[in-house]
Amino acid sequence: MGKGFYVSKNLGVAAVVLAAGAVATIIALSVVYAKEKSKNQEKVGHHRAIPTTHPAGAATAAPSNKPWDRYRLPDTLVPENYSLVLWPRLQPNEHGMYIFTGNSSVVFKCVKETDSILIHCHKLNLTMVDGYHAKLLSVDGSPVPTLKTTWLQEKTQLLVIQLNGNLKVGKFYQLDTQFRGELADDLEGFYRSEYYEDGAKKVIATTQMQATSARKAFPCFDEPAMKAVFSVILIHDSDMVALSNGMESATEQIVIEGHTVKKTVFQPTKRMSTYLLAFIVSDFTFVSTEQKKNNVLVRIWARKKATDEGQSKYALNVTGPILEFFEKYYNVSYPLPKSDQIALPDFNAGAMENWGLITYRETSLLYDPKMSSNGNKERVASVIAHELAHMWFGNLVTMRWWNDLWLNEGFATYVSYLGVDYAEPTWNIKDFVVLSEVHRVFAVDALASSHPLSSSEAKVSKSEEISEVFNSISYSKGAAVLRMLSNFLSEPVFAKGLNTYLNQFAYGNTVYTDLWNHLQKAVDGTPSVKLPHTVTDIMNRWVLQMGFPVVTIDTRTGQLSQKHFLLNPESVVDTPSQFNYEWYVPINWMKTGVEKKRYWLLSKTATHSAMKTSGTEWVLANINVSGYYRVDYDLNNWEKLLTQLNENHKDIPVINRAQILDDAFSLARARIQKITLALRTTKYLSHEREYMPWAAAIRNLNYFFLMFDRSEVYGPMEAYIRKQVAPVFAYLKTITLNWSRVPAGHTDQYNQASIIMLACNNGLKECQNLTTCWFREWMQNPDKNPIHPNLKSAVYCSAIAAGGSEEWDFAWQMFKRASIASEADKLRAALACTKVPWLLNRYLQYTLDPTKIRKQDATSTIVYVASNVVGQILAWNFVRTRWEYIYSQFGGASFSFPYLIQGVTKRFSTEFDLRELLQFKDNSKAGFGSGTMALEQAIEKTKANIQWVAKNKEEVLKWFTSESA
Ligand SMILES: *[C@@H]1O[C@H](CO)[C@@H](O)[C@H](O)[C@H]1NC(C)=O
Ligand SMILES: *[C@@H]1O[C@H](CO)[C@@H](O)[C@H](O)[C@H]1NC(C)=O
Ligand SMILES: *[C@@H]1O[C@H](CO)[C@@H](O)[C@H](O)[C@H]1NC(C)=O
Ligand SMILES: [Zn+2]
């Protein structure tokens, strides 16, 4: 799945929140499940149906050994193929309800003798046949046992069929079911999405199966290793089109129950997992091309209006090169005859890699060159690359169980950068891995409550537990350690291992060690690559223990040491590691600008005398942050690095300039270095013209704003930042000829947006004049927006912050009118920037009304408000008051929920805040569902913030006061 809730990664970085409640990047937070989960004990009596939407919540009592009380299927039956007919009704029935009906036949093989059939089935109303929920048939004419009893086991989401007699090993059987389900607007399983076109409401039917919702569409063996072939037929109105994983092979008009409808038959799929299925009925239109080299048909589907406006063009243009790249990279041809990609108005994640029919949020697939920013464009390219990468890695070869999700998602995240780099070589996109993945996840993985990438199958079994592994550790840390691995193996060796892995396991399932074995084979066949240990031994330390090391280099002696890096030095790590929190660390390094040979730190301490320095020589380690670790030095070396930055910063690679800032601030947070050392790394920024170091600074200073924007530190801090940003603001003004041009480079474009945001938020008058003036101009002529798309986020926010209800209402009108999702998103974020409390409160109320704020956007809108210094307390009160409702809407297995909790508590830094948070925890009757761990973490973070503020406030105030003078 694509990363829905990270918002647009780079758009996020560009628009990092500053002071005056700007657009928030929802900083990825750790959803942590490694800490001992309170093991849910289950009731013996299996017929007790408890509400199944929150299976973890309610169950109590003793464990049971009955197979239908377990969340995992028994290993007795294996599906071969399904024949499936589905008929979604896009008009409500006489009860005002939207439904679908269907029937399914699954042929399965018995591989272990058994007298029961367990198959997933959730929220489906099965038609009874002779008093049973299903019908069992012979496939080869041999006799089949009769049914004894059948029932639905709601808690484990199973249809249970007990037989009079056993199924025989090696025999095939067929199970038929007929069913009806609700086509709800719940964004899960087979669901309904609504949108308006020219004032008319349109309804479409679509799916989101990952992770465990295929069972909501039809009874199925709903585990990723239960691969089968699916023959699908969709029934629909004649003026609609139906899409599925396979290519449409026939359509015909038929009459059922007096309705004339169309039947679309699809080619049988390849052997695949249920979570990758997709069924869509819509009135969408498409643009297409046929790939010359491999005859793959590429179609981009969207609302008719979006297609007509050409918003699908960029996706179509970029898909070809990205597919071509992955075919080369994996050295395996694209496994399917077609690639459909469709932009949906209502979609929970960022995108979903259904095999052959990828679904996207509109903002992840559609791009309008006149209206969208370079960040929107990058978002489209990188989400497409992420999802296309899965067509092989994840879909052709699939992890056996969800505990290995990190490999699937980490991999797709990493290689998406390679795919985009191929399609858009001028963007330098590969550098962004560091900001968007490595630095981002460092913040999460440095907590004592983090968790290892890999966990046992047993720890991830219920739907909620599966939802929780879709977190930044899986995506971003997964990407960071795979990038490190690819770096020390070299890219050709990494790709060679991938190739043999994909070939061996095509249409099958794996565990992550299978990949290590193939990479090892590639290493063994390449004499030039020498590793100090096997791939498995090296990677185990990164995968099986949480966190990462800080490597300390003493350049006076050449001594190195490593230590588990914890953001809060007082936090207690109560999960022991078999590797004692030591890692095998590959160290790429340079001395005074000259790159040296890679050094492996293999123990807690070691000496590498080449790292000794004399005179003005300095050492810089972790070049380009290709390793997943932080670096600290003796003070002497730090001083020399600071001198280098101040005198000629270009001698240090640009990624490492960002790294020095990020490491120094983090070391200060962890109380390993003084806060003033970190602040001093920002002094050279008045000379810095590159985006990455500024982005790193903004992200780190954001913490200072969160902690201090209501205190006396704020004034001097603002003045200092204004002083630092003014020269780069002036520089940008010059290179854009008084803001009349767009800077040429992709990263310069980001820089322009984030510098305007920073400058305006910190009271640079010229900047505020500029943005207010642009916005005014737009208000006077709403049909002609003079603001460049790249700058919209920054300009809207700063103008709305400076304005009152007139500006707000105008922006709200423009939001309602926006036909482009990315434009709507920018306005929705900017509406949270106002300083007027009643406007913010009214906006919060709007999040409860899906006709005002779409349900998919509700939680992020609340978080935007909380990011505003004025909105913080309002959002917190709002969430507390409306908790039961919010929980019932978003709390179950929703991926967005942890972000809400993190978002509304991120300024918490006083004893009073902590007391309120603890009280909230105690008082909540509803519980916290998929946000349980996020709440624990908010408590941990609040405690750390209290200490940090107490310890640092005086010194920070003093430093900013003297430096702003
Ligand atoms: C570091 O990254 C830059 C920019 O992407 C690249 O040009 C350079 O070769 C990289 N250096 C190393 C040692 O990987
Ligand atoms: C930019 O504006 C200033 C006055 O604000 C003017 O002096 C200068 O010539 C302008 N530069 C360009 C390239 O238009
Ligand atoms: C901002 O605009 C006001 C009037 O609109 C003007 O008086 C002032 O000089 C401007 N300030 C700057 C720094 O451009
Ligand atoms: Zn993914």
JSON list of C-alpha atoms in Angstrom, two decimals, residues 2 45 166 204 283 456 526 545 731 784:
[
{"chain": "A", "resi": 2, "resn": "GLY", "atom": "CA", "xyz": [1.15, 3.52, -0.54]},
{"chain": "A", "resi": 45, "resn": "GLY", "atom": "CA", "xyz": [-18.03, -20.31, 23.99]},
{"chain": "A", "resi": 166, "resn": "ASN", "atom": "CA", "xyz": [-13.48, -36.40, 6.58]},
{"chain": "A", "resi": 204, "resn": "ILE", "atom": "CA", "xyz": [-19.23, 4.08, -7.84]},
{"chain": "A", "resi": 283, "resn": "ASP", "atom": "CA", "xyz": [-18.55, 5.72, -15.17]},
{"chain": "A", "resi": 456, "resn": "SER", "atom": "CA", "xyz": [7.01, -13.27, 14.81]},
{"chain": "A", "resi": 526, "resn": "THR", "atom": "CA", "xyz": [31.06, -11.60, -7.04]},
{"chain": "A", "resi": 545, "resn": "GLN", "atom": "CA", "xyz": [16.52, -5.51, 17.17]},
{"chain": "A", "resi": 731, "resn": "TYR", "atom": "CA", "xyz": [18.63, 35.49, -3.21]},
{"chain": "A", "resi": 784, "resn": "LYS", "atom": "CA", "xyz": [-7.64, 34.07, -12.13]}
]
